[in-house]
Amino acid sequence: MSETRNFVLRDSKGKEHGVFTGKQPRQAALKVANRGKGTKSKPEKIMLRERGTKKVHVFLGWKQMVAAPKNKPDWMPDKINKPFVKKQKPGIVKLDSI
């Protein structure tokens, strides 16, 4: 089993904001996309730097309102936000080249 890794959210100016955790960069990107304002027609760019490295993972992310699953608990609403991410090319950028 791989360990949990920390990813720092970067904006377009290089400022770092929040820390998101996940075993894979995609898992952390889904958490960012669920909090973001991107839509399918206009996704937002998500740049996550892996802590302890100079690797920056680049994704496009958005969220959509979808129907809740059939086996949902009673407290869950009928419509929920579902995050989507897609790795952008190049998927990993070194900090030296940004």
mmCIF file of N, CA, C and O in Angstrom:
data_model
loop_
_atom_site.group_PDB
_atom_site.id
_atom_site.type_symbol
_atom_site.label_atom_id
_atom_site.label_comp_id
_atom_site.label_asym_id
_atom_site.label_seq_id
_atom_site.Cartn_x
_atom_site.Cartn_y
_atom_site.Cartn_z
ATOM 1 N N MET A 1 0.834 -1.180 0.000
ATOM 2 C CA MET A 1 0.000 0.000 0.000
ATOM 3 C C MET A 1 0.885 1.252 0.000
ATOM 4 O O MET A 1 1.864 1.331 0.722
ATOM 5 N N SER A 2 0.502 2.216 -0.804
ATOM 6 C CA SER A 2 1.262 3.454 -0.824
ATOM 7 C C SER A 2 0.784 4.377 0.290
ATOM 8 O O SER A 2 -0.348 4.293 0.750
ATOM 9 N N GLU A 3 1.663 5.229 0.693
ATOM 10 C CA GLU A 3 1.369 6.150 1.784
ATOM 11 C C GLU A 3 0.606 7.366 1.275
ATOM 12 O O GLU A 3 0.648 7.689 0.096
ATOM 13 N N THR A 4 -0.045 8.056 2.175
ATOM 14 C CA THR A 4 -0.734 9.293 1.848
ATOM 15 C C THR A 4 0.297 10.374 1.539
ATOM 16 O O THR A 4 1.285 10.521 2.253
ATOM 17 N N ARG A 5 0.062 11.112 0.450
ATOM 18 C CA ARG A 5 0.975 12.167 0.039
ATOM 19 C C ARG A 5 0.269 13.515 0.153
ATOM 20 O O ARG A 5 -0.946 13.586 0.082
ATOM 21 N N ASN A 6 1.043 14.565 0.347
ATOM 22 C CA ASN A 6 0.501 15.915 0.473
ATOM 23 C C ASN A 6 0.784 16.699 -0.800
ATOM 24 O O ASN A 6 1.898 16.659 -1.330
ATOM 25 N N PHE A 7 -0.223 17.433 -1.259
ATOM 26 C CA PHE A 7 -0.119 18.251 -2.454
ATOM 27 C C PHE A 7 -0.560 19.663 -2.117
ATOM 28 O O PHE A 7 -1.586 19.862 -1.472
ATOM 29 N N VAL A 8 0.223 20.641 -2.556
ATOM 30 C CA VAL A 8 -0.055 22.047 -2.273
ATOM 31 C C VAL A 8 -0.647 22.675 -3.533
ATOM 32 O O VAL A 8 -0.091 22.540 -4.621
ATOM 33 N N LEU A 9 -1.768 23.368 -3.376
ATOM 34 C CA LEU A 9 -2.431 24.026 -4.493
ATOM 35 C C LEU A 9 -1.687 25.302 -4.846
ATOM 36 O O LEU A 9 -1.411 26.137 -3.992
ATOM 37 N N ARG A 10 -1.350 25.470 -6.140
ATOM 38 C CA ARG A 10 -0.654 26.664 -6.632
ATOM 39 C C ARG A 10 -1.570 27.430 -7.569
ATOM 40 O O ARG A 10 -2.309 26.832 -8.334
ATOM 41 N N ASP A 11 -1.485 28.760 -7.526
ATOM 42 C CA ASP A 11 -2.247 29.546 -8.487
ATOM 43 C C ASP A 11 -1.343 29.899 -9.672
ATOM 44 O O ASP A 11 -0.183 29.494 -9.726
ATOM 45 N N SER A 12 -1.870 30.680 -10.624
ATOM 46 C CA SER A 12 -1.122 30.993 -11.839
ATOM 47 C C SER A 12 0.101 31.874 -11.563
ATOM 48 O O SER A 12 1.041 31.888 -12.350
ATOM 49 N N LYS A 13 0.103 32.588 -10.433
ATOM 50 C CA LYS A 13 1.230 33.454 -10.085
ATOM 51 C C LYS A 13 2.298 32.729 -9.271
ATOM 52 O O LYS A 13 3.305 33.308 -8.923
ATOM 53 N N GLY A 14 2.049 31.469 -8.921
ATOM 54 C CA GLY A 14 3.021 30.705 -8.154
ATOM 55 C C GLY A 14 2.797 30.727 -6.661
ATOM 56 O O GLY A 14 3.564 30.128 -5.912
ATOM 57 N N LYS A 15 1.762 31.413 -6.199
ATOM 58 C CA LYS A 15 1.452 31.435 -4.762
ATOM 59 C C LYS A 15 0.824 30.108 -4.374
ATOM 60 O O LYS A 15 0.023 29.546 -5.119
ATOM 61 N N GLU A 16 1.171 29.618 -3.192
ATOM 62 C CA GLU A 16 0.649 28.342 -2.718
ATOM 63 C C GLU A 16 -0.391 28.591 -1.643
ATOM 64 O O GLU A 16 -0.201 29.431 -0.766
ATOM 65 N N HIS A 17 -1.507 27.853 -1.712
ATOM 66 C CA HIS A 17 -2.640 28.152 -0.842
ATOM 67 C C HIS A 17 -2.957 27.050 0.156
ATOM 68 O O HIS A 17 -2.722 27.210 1.328
ATOM 69 N N GLY A 18 -3.517 25.937 -0.281
ATOM 70 C CA GLY A 18 -3.967 24.911 0.646
ATOM 71 C C GLY A 18 -3.258 23.593 0.424
ATOM 72 O O GLY A 18 -2.648 23.367 -0.615
ATOM 73 N N VAL A 19 -3.358 22.720 1.396
ATOM 74 C CA VAL A 19 -2.764 21.389 1.295
ATOM 75 C C VAL A 19 -3.890 20.372 1.171
ATOM 76 O O VAL A 19 -4.837 20.369 1.957
ATOM 77 N N PHE A 20 -3.787 19.514 0.164
ATOM 78 C CA PHE A 20 -4.764 18.463 -0.071
ATOM 79 C C PHE A 20 -4.019 17.143 -0.062
ATOM 80 O O PHE A 20 -2.917 17.041 -0.592
ATOM 81 N N THR A 21 -4.606 16.125 0.554
ATOM 82 C CA THR A 21 -3.940 14.842 0.696
ATOM 83 C C THR A 21 -4.606 13.790 -0.174
ATOM 84 O O THR A 21 -5.786 13.889 -0.509
ATOM 85 N N GLY A 22 -3.828 12.785 -0.523
ATOM 86 C CA GLY A 22 -4.338 11.661 -1.286
ATOM 87 C C GLY A 22 -3.204 10.705 -1.574
ATOM 88 O O GLY A 22 -2.032 11.070 -1.517
ATOM 89 N N LYS A 23 -3.554 9.486 -1.901
ATOM 90 C CA LYS A 23 -2.529 8.513 -2.262
ATOM 91 C C LYS A 23 -2.019 8.759 -3.670
ATOM 92 O O LYS A 23 -0.892 8.415 -3.992
ATOM 93 N N GLN A 24 -2.861 9.358 -4.510
ATOM 94 C CA GLN A 24 -2.497 9.698 -5.881
ATOM 95 C C GLN A 24 -2.795 11.181 -6.100
ATOM 96 O O GLN A 24 -3.683 11.739 -5.445
ATOM 97 N N PRO A 25 -2.108 11.834 -7.047
ATOM 98 C CA PRO A 25 -2.395 13.241 -7.314
ATOM 99 C C PRO A 25 -3.833 13.463 -7.781
ATOM 100 O O PRO A 25 -4.454 14.476 -7.466
ATOM 101 N N ARG A 26 -4.400 12.510 -8.494
ATOM 102 C CA ARG A 26 -5.771 12.633 -8.983
ATOM 103 C C ARG A 26 -6.764 12.734 -7.824
ATOM 104 O O ARG A 26 -7.736 13.480 -7.885
ATOM 105 N N GLN A 27 -6.525 11.989 -6.764
ATOM 106 C CA GLN A 27 -7.412 12.018 -5.606
ATOM 107 C C GLN A 27 -7.421 13.408 -4.968
ATOM 108 O O GLN A 27 -8.473 13.940 -4.615
ATOM 109 N N ALA A 28 -6.252 14.028 -4.850
ATOM 110 C CA ALA A 28 -6.179 15.382 -4.304
ATOM 111 C C ALA A 28 -6.821 16.375 -5.269
ATOM 112 O O ALA A 28 -7.497 17.313 -4.848
ATOM 113 N N ALA A 29 -6.655 16.174 -6.572
ATOM 114 C CA ALA A 29 -7.247 17.078 -7.567
ATOM 115 C C ALA A 29 -8.767 17.008 -7.532
ATOM 116 O O ALA A 29 -9.440 18.027 -7.733
ATOM 117 N N LEU A 30 -9.333 15.839 -7.280
ATOM 118 C CA LEU A 30 -10.787 15.718 -7.160
ATOM 119 C C LEU A 30 -11.307 16.539 -5.979
ATOM 120 O O LEU A 30 -12.373 17.155 -6.060
ATOM 121 N N LYS A 31 -10.562 16.568 -4.896
ATOM 122 C CA LYS A 31 -10.955 17.360 -3.730
ATOM 123 C C LYS A 31 -10.937 18.850 -4.063
ATOM 124 O O LYS A 31 -11.822 19.597 -3.661
ATOM 125 N N VAL A 32 -9.929 19.283 -4.820
ATOM 126 C CA VAL A 32 -9.847 20.685 -5.228
ATOM 127 C C VAL A 32 -10.998 21.028 -6.166
ATOM 128 O O VAL A 32 -11.645 22.068 -6.035
ATOM 129 N N ALA A 33 -11.278 20.144 -7.131
ATOM 130 C CA ALA A 33 -12.333 20.396 -8.115
ATOM 131 C C ALA A 33 -13.698 20.495 -7.447
ATOM 132 O O ALA A 33 -14.541 21.289 -7.871
ATOM 133 N N ASN A 34 -13.933 19.724 -6.401
ATOM 134 C CA ASN A 34 -15.223 19.754 -5.716
ATOM 135 C C ASN A 34 -15.439 21.078 -4.985
ATOM 136 O O ASN A 34 -16.572 21.489 -4.778
ATOM 137 N N ARG A 35 -14.373 21.761 -4.616
ATOM 138 C CA ARG A 35 -14.482 23.057 -3.948
ATOM 139 C C ARG A 35 -14.427 24.224 -4.923
ATOM 140 O O ARG A 35 -14.711 25.349 -4.556
ATOM 141 N N GLY A 36 -14.015 23.952 -6.164
ATOM 142 C CA GLY A 36 -13.817 25.019 -7.135
ATOM 143 C C GLY A 36 -15.097 25.472 -7.809
ATOM 144 O O GLY A 36 -16.193 25.015 -7.506
ATOM 145 N N LYS A 37 -14.935 26.383 -8.757
ATOM 146 C CA LYS A 37 -16.055 26.963 -9.462
ATOM 147 C C LYS A 37 -16.080 26.569 -10.935
ATOM 148 O O LYS A 37 -16.848 27.134 -11.707
ATOM 149 N N GLY A 38 -15.251 25.634 -11.359
ATOM 150 C CA GLY A 38 -15.188 25.234 -12.756
ATOM 151 C C GLY A 38 -16.433 24.478 -13.199
ATOM 152 O O GLY A 38 -17.096 23.811 -12.420
ATOM 153 N N THR A 39 -16.779 24.634 -14.484
ATOM 154 C CA THR A 39 -17.877 23.893 -15.085
ATOM 155 C C THR A 39 -17.324 23.063 -16.228
ATOM 156 O O THR A 39 -16.172 23.244 -16.635
ATOM 157 N N LYS A 40 -18.152 22.179 -16.781
ATOM 158 C CA LYS A 40 -17.683 21.326 -17.868
ATOM 159 C C LYS A 40 -17.308 22.152 -19.092
ATOM 160 O O LYS A 40 -16.329 21.866 -19.764
ATOM 161 N N SER A 41 -18.083 23.203 -19.362
ATOM 162 C CA SER A 41 -17.778 24.050 -20.514
ATOM 163 C C SER A 41 -16.594 24.981 -20.256
ATOM 164 O O SER A 41 -15.926 25.421 -21.187
ATOM 165 N N LYS A 42 -16.335 25.288 -18.989
ATOM 166 C CA LYS A 42 -15.213 26.168 -18.637
ATOM 167 C C LYS A 42 -14.495 25.611 -17.411
ATOM 168 O O LYS A 42 -14.663 26.105 -16.292
ATOM 169 N N PRO A 43 -13.682 24.547 -17.590
ATOM 170 C CA PRO A 43 -12.982 23.965 -16.434
ATOM 171 C C PRO A 43 -11.872 24.880 -15.946
ATOM 172 O O PRO A 43 -11.351 25.704 -16.695
ATOM 173 N N GLU A 44 -11.537 24.730 -14.660
ATOM 174 C CA GLU A 44 -10.449 25.530 -14.110
ATOM 175 C C GLU A 44 -9.171 24.708 -14.073
ATOM 176 O O GLU A 44 -9.197 23.487 -13.949
ATOM 177 N N LYS A 45 -8.052 25.405 -14.190
ATOM 178 C CA LYS A 45 -6.743 24.755 -14.176
ATOM 179 C C LYS A 45 -6.333 24.523 -12.732
ATOM 180 O O LYS A 45 -6.367 25.440 -11.912
ATOM 181 N N ILE A 46 -5.958 23.297 -12.422
ATOM 182 C CA ILE A 46 -5.539 22.915 -11.073
ATOM 183 C C ILE A 46 -4.072 22.514 -11.142
ATOM 184 O O ILE A 46 -3.708 21.602 -11.879
ATOM 185 N N MET A 47 -3.237 23.206 -10.368
ATOM 186 C CA MET A 47 -1.814 22.893 -10.311
ATOM 187 C C MET A 47 -1.482 22.477 -8.885
ATOM 188 O O MET A 47 -1.649 23.264 -7.948
ATOM 189 N N LEU A 48 -1.033 21.243 -8.725
ATOM 190 C CA LEU A 48 -0.715 20.693 -7.405
ATOM 191 C C LEU A 48 0.763 20.335 -7.342
ATOM 192 O O LEU A 48 1.238 19.522 -8.131
ATOM 193 N N ARG A 49 1.472 20.954 -6.401
ATOM 194 C CA ARG A 49 2.877 20.607 -6.193
ATOM 195 C C ARG A 49 2.951 19.549 -5.117
ATOM 196 O O ARG A 49 2.357 19.690 -4.049
ATOM 197 N N GLU A 50 3.673 18.492 -5.423
ATOM 198 C CA GLU A 50 3.845 17.428 -4.433
ATOM 199 C C GLU A 50 4.874 17.887 -3.407
ATOM 200 O O GLU A 50 5.973 18.310 -3.766
ATOM 201 N N ARG A 51 4.489 17.827 -2.133
ATOM 202 C CA ARG A 51 5.395 18.271 -1.066
ATOM 203 C C ARG A 51 6.646 17.413 -1.055
ATOM 204 O O ARG A 51 6.592 16.197 -1.178
ATOM 205 N N GLY A 52 7.785 18.065 -0.893
ATOM 206 C CA GLY A 52 9.056 17.366 -0.824
ATOM 207 C C GLY A 52 9.681 17.136 -2.178
ATOM 208 O O GLY A 52 10.770 16.582 -2.269
ATOM 209 N N THR A 53 9.018 17.544 -3.259
ATOM 210 C CA THR A 53 9.559 17.385 -4.607
ATOM 211 C C THR A 53 9.385 18.693 -5.366
ATOM 212 O O THR A 53 8.783 19.637 -4.872
ATOM 213 N N LYS A 54 9.886 18.725 -6.579
ATOM 214 C CA LYS A 54 9.700 19.880 -7.452
ATOM 215 C C LYS A 54 8.732 19.550 -8.581
ATOM 216 O O LYS A 54 8.712 20.227 -9.599
ATOM 217 N N LYS A 55 7.906 18.526 -8.389
ATOM 218 C CA LYS A 55 6.944 18.111 -9.408
ATOM 219 C C LYS A 55 5.624 18.842 -9.204
ATOM 220 O O LYS A 55 5.098 18.893 -8.094
ATOM 221 N N VAL A 56 5.084 19.390 -10.303
ATOM 222 C CA VAL A 56 3.779 20.041 -10.279
ATOM 223 C C VAL A 56 2.869 19.260 -11.225
ATOM 224 O O VAL A 56 3.158 19.127 -12.413
ATOM 225 N N HIS A 57 1.773 18.723 -10.682
ATOM 226 C CA HIS A 57 0.795 17.978 -11.463
ATOM 227 C C HIS A 57 -0.266 18.953 -11.959
ATOM 228 O O HIS A 57 -0.805 19.735 -11.174
ATOM 229 N N VAL A 58 -0.571 18.899 -13.259
ATOM 230 C CA VAL A 58 -1.491 19.859 -13.868
ATOM 231 C C VAL A 58 -2.757 19.127 -14.315
ATOM 232 O O VAL A 58 -2.691 18.141 -15.066
ATOM 233 N N PHE A 59 -3.920 19.615 -13.848
ATOM 234 C CA PHE A 59 -5.213 19.026 -14.174
ATOM 235 C C PHE A 59 -6.169 20.114 -14.640
ATOM 236 O O PHE A 59 -5.985 21.295 -14.337
ATOM 237 N N LEU A 60 -7.211 19.712 -15.348
ATOM 238 C CA LEU A 60 -8.379 20.545 -15.587
ATOM 239 C C LEU A 60 -9.490 19.944 -14.758
ATOM 240 O O LEU A 60 -9.711 18.726 -14.795
ATOM 241 N N GLY A 61 -10.213 20.763 -13.986
ATOM 242 C CA GLY A 61 -11.228 20.230 -13.085
ATOM 243 C C GLY A 61 -12.516 21.015 -13.123
ATOM 244 O O GLY A 61 -12.530 22.213 -13.391
ATOM 245 N N TRP A 62 -13.619 20.310 -12.875
ATOM 246 C CA TRP A 62 -14.930 20.935 -12.792
ATOM 247 C C TRP A 62 -15.831 20.058 -11.944
ATOM 248 O O TRP A 62 -15.457 18.951 -11.573
ATOM 249 N N LYS A 63 -17.003 20.578 -11.609
ATOM 250 C CA LYS A 63 -17.980 19.782 -10.879
ATOM 251 C C LYS A 63 -19.334 19.926 -11.566
ATOM 252 O O LYS A 63 -19.599 20.921 -12.232
ATOM 253 N N GLN A 64 -20.166 18.890 -11.419
ATOM 254 C CA GLN A 64 -21.494 18.857 -12.014
ATOM 255 C C GLN A 64 -22.497 18.401 -10.969
ATOM 256 O O GLN A 64 -22.163 17.604 -10.089
ATOM 257 N N MET A 65 -23.728 18.897 -11.093
ATOM 258 C CA MET A 65 -24.822 18.413 -10.252
ATOM 259 C C MET A 65 -25.349 17.122 -10.888
ATOM 260 O O MET A 65 -25.706 17.110 -12.071
ATOM 261 N N VAL A 66 -25.353 16.043 -10.125
ATOM 262 C CA VAL A 66 -25.851 14.754 -10.613
ATOM 263 C C VAL A 66 -26.828 14.188 -9.585
ATOM 264 O O VAL A 66 -26.875 14.629 -8.439
ATOM 265 N N ALA A 67 -27.604 13.224 -10.021
ATOM 266 C CA ALA A 67 -28.538 12.561 -9.115
ATOM 267 C C ALA A 67 -27.758 11.737 -8.087
ATOM 268 O O ALA A 67 -26.738 11.128 -8.412
ATOM 269 N N ALA A 68 -28.237 11.733 -6.867
ATOM 270 C CA ALA A 68 -27.593 10.954 -5.806
ATOM 271 C C ALA A 68 -27.786 9.461 -6.089
ATOM 272 O O ALA A 68 -28.730 9.067 -6.782
ATOM 273 N N PRO A 69 -26.913 8.611 -5.568
ATOM 274 C CA PRO A 69 -27.067 7.181 -5.786
ATOM 275 C C PRO A 69 -28.362 6.638 -5.175
ATOM 276 O O PRO A 69 -28.928 7.232 -4.259
ATOM 277 N N LYS A 70 -28.819 5.525 -5.694
ATOM 278 C CA LYS A 70 -30.079 4.919 -5.222
ATOM 279 C C LYS A 70 -30.010 4.507 -3.756
ATOM 280 O O LYS A 70 -30.987 4.591 -3.037
ATOM 281 N N ASN A 71 -28.833 4.065 -3.311
ATOM 282 C CA ASN A 71 -28.691 3.590 -1.926
ATOM 283 C C ASN A 71 -28.194 4.699 -0.995
ATOM 284 O O ASN A 71 -27.511 4.442 -0.019
ATOM 285 N N LYS A 72 -28.567 5.953 -1.267
ATOM 286 C CA LYS A 72 -28.099 7.086 -0.471
ATOM 287 C C LYS A 72 -28.724 7.059 0.922
ATOM 288 O O LYS A 72 -29.825 6.555 1.108
ATOM 289 N N PRO A 73 -28.017 7.631 1.914
ATOM 290 C CA PRO A 73 -28.611 7.742 3.246
ATOM 291 C C PRO A 73 -29.738 8.783 3.243
ATOM 292 O O PRO A 73 -29.849 9.601 2.335
ATOM 293 N N ASP A 74 -30.563 8.770 4.274
ATOM 294 C CA ASP A 74 -31.724 9.667 4.347
ATOM 295 C C ASP A 74 -31.338 11.146 4.361
ATOM 296 O O ASP A 74 -32.061 11.979 3.816
ATOM 297 N N TRP A 75 -30.206 11.481 4.958
ATOM 298 C CA TRP A 75 -29.820 12.879 5.083
ATOM 299 C C TRP A 75 -29.267 13.468 3.792
ATOM 300 O O TRP A 75 -29.167 14.682 3.644
ATOM 301 N N MET A 76 -28.892 12.636 2.819
ATOM 302 C CA MET A 76 -28.286 13.125 1.575
ATOM 303 C C MET A 76 -29.355 13.698 0.646
ATOM 304 O O MET A 76 -30.413 13.097 0.471
ATOM 305 N N PRO A 77 -29.085 14.868 0.020
ATOM 306 C CA PRO A 77 -30.071 15.443 -0.894
ATOM 307 C C PRO A 77 -30.185 14.627 -2.188
ATOM 308 O O PRO A 77 -29.358 13.758 -2.463
ATOM 309 N N ASP A 78 -31.216 14.918 -2.984
ATOM 310 C CA ASP A 78 -31.442 14.178 -4.230
ATOM 311 C C ASP A 78 -30.411 14.505 -5.303
ATOM 312 O O ASP A 78 -30.142 13.684 -6.173
ATOM 313 N N LYS A 79 -29.853 15.702 -5.272
ATOM 314 C CA LYS A 79 -28.819 16.117 -6.231
ATOM 315 C C LYS A 79 -27.545 16.445 -5.452
ATOM 316 O O LYS A 79 -27.584 17.120 -4.423
ATOM 317 N N ILE A 80 -26.407 15.963 -5.963
ATOM 318 C CA ILE A 80 -25.119 16.213 -5.311
ATOM 319 C C ILE A 80 -24.109 16.705 -6.342
ATOM 320 O O ILE A 80 -24.280 16.499 -7.544
ATOM 321 N N ASN A 81 -23.055 17.362 -5.872
ATOM 322 C CA ASN A 81 -21.954 17.782 -6.738
ATOM 323 C C ASN A 81 -21.007 16.609 -6.935
ATOM 324 O O ASN A 81 -20.605 15.958 -5.970
ATOM 325 N N LYS A 82 -20.630 16.356 -8.180
ATOM 326 C CA LYS A 82 -19.667 15.302 -8.479
ATOM 327 C C LYS A 82 -18.477 15.947 -9.181
ATOM 328 O O LYS A 82 -18.651 16.604 -10.201
ATOM 329 N N PRO A 83 -17.256 15.775 -8.634
ATOM 330 C CA PRO A 83 -16.080 16.380 -9.257
ATOM 331 C C PRO A 83 -15.529 15.522 -10.397
ATOM 332 O O PRO A 83 -15.648 14.293 -10.383
ATOM 333 N N PHE A 84 -14.945 16.192 -11.382
ATOM 334 C CA PHE A 84 -14.292 15.534 -12.508
ATOM 335 C C PHE A 84 -12.949 16.207 -12.725
ATOM 336 O O PHE A 84 -12.844 17.427 -12.625
ATOM 337 N N VAL A 85 -11.912 15.427 -13.029
ATOM 338 C CA VAL A 85 -10.601 15.985 -13.369
ATOM 339 C C VAL A 85 -10.041 15.242 -14.568
ATOM 340 O O VAL A 85 -10.355 14.073 -14.800
ATOM 341 N N LYS A 86 -9.222 15.949 -15.320
ATOM 342 C CA LYS A 86 -8.553 15.370 -16.478
ATOM 343 C C LYS A 86 -7.127 15.881 -16.485
ATOM 344 O O LYS A 86 -6.894 17.089 -16.381
ATOM 345 N N LYS A 87 -6.171 14.964 -16.577
ATOM 346 C CA LYS A 87 -4.761 15.350 -16.587
ATOM 347 C C LYS A 87 -4.478 16.121 -17.868
ATOM 348 O O LYS A 87 -4.876 15.705 -18.950
ATOM 349 N N GLN A 88 -3.846 17.262 -17.740
ATOM 350 C CA GLN A 88 -3.529 18.096 -18.886
ATOM 351 C C GLN A 88 -2.113 17.788 -19.351
ATOM 352 O O GLN A 88 -1.269 17.390 -18.562
ATOM 353 N N LYS A 89 -1.840 17.964 -20.634
ATOM 354 C CA LYS A 89 -0.496 17.705 -21.153
ATOM 355 C C LYS A 89 0.312 18.972 -21.091
ATOM 356 O O LYS A 89 -0.192 20.018 -21.470
ATOM 357 N N PRO A 90 1.540 18.996 -20.656
ATOM 358 C CA PRO A 90 2.211 17.877 -20.011
ATOM 359 C C PRO A 90 1.646 17.668 -18.608
ATOM 360 O O PRO A 90 1.353 18.636 -17.917
ATOM 361 N N GLY A 91 1.510 16.440 -18.211
ATOM 362 C CA GLY A 91 0.886 16.127 -16.939
ATOM 363 C C GLY A 91 1.694 16.547 -15.730
ATOM 364 O O GLY A 91 1.153 16.992 -14.732
ATOM 365 N N ILE A 92 3.020 16.401 -15.824
ATOM 366 C CA ILE A 92 3.902 16.766 -14.717
ATOM 367 C C ILE A 92 4.919 17.767 -15.236
ATOM 368 O O ILE A 92 5.551 17.539 -16.254
ATOM 369 N N VAL A 93 5.045 18.879 -14.520
ATOM 370 C CA VAL A 93 5.991 19.929 -14.889
ATOM 371 C C VAL A 93 6.975 20.094 -13.737
ATOM 372 O O VAL A 93 6.575 20.082 -12.580
ATOM 373 N N LYS A 94 8.253 20.231 -14.051
ATOM 374 C CA LYS A 94 9.260 20.503 -13.020
ATOM 375 C C LYS A 94 9.201 21.975 -12.638
ATOM 376 O O LYS A 94 8.975 22.829 -13.493
ATOM 377 N N LEU A 95 9.384 22.288 -11.376
ATOM 378 C CA LEU A 95 9.318 23.665 -10.901
ATOM 379 C C LEU A 95 10.359 24.553 -11.573
ATOM 380 O O LEU A 95 10.127 25.743 -11.757
ATOM 381 N N ASP A 96 11.490 24.011 -11.973
ATOM 382 C CA ASP A 96 12.550 24.800 -12.599
ATOM 383 C C ASP A 96 12.089 25.362 -13.934
ATOM 384 O O ASP A 96 12.534 26.423 -14.358
ATOM 385 N N SER A 97 11.180 24.658 -14.630
ATOM 386 C CA SER A 97 10.767 25.083 -15.970
ATOM 387 C C SER A 97 9.548 25.989 -15.973
ATOM 388 O O SER A 97 9.107 26.430 -17.015
ATOM 389 N N ILE A 98 8.974 26.264 -14.803
ATOM 390 C CA ILE A 98 7.779 27.129 -14.744
ATOM 391 C C ILE A 98 8.201 28.580 -14.746
ATOM 392 O O ILE A 98 9.109 28.989 -14.138
#
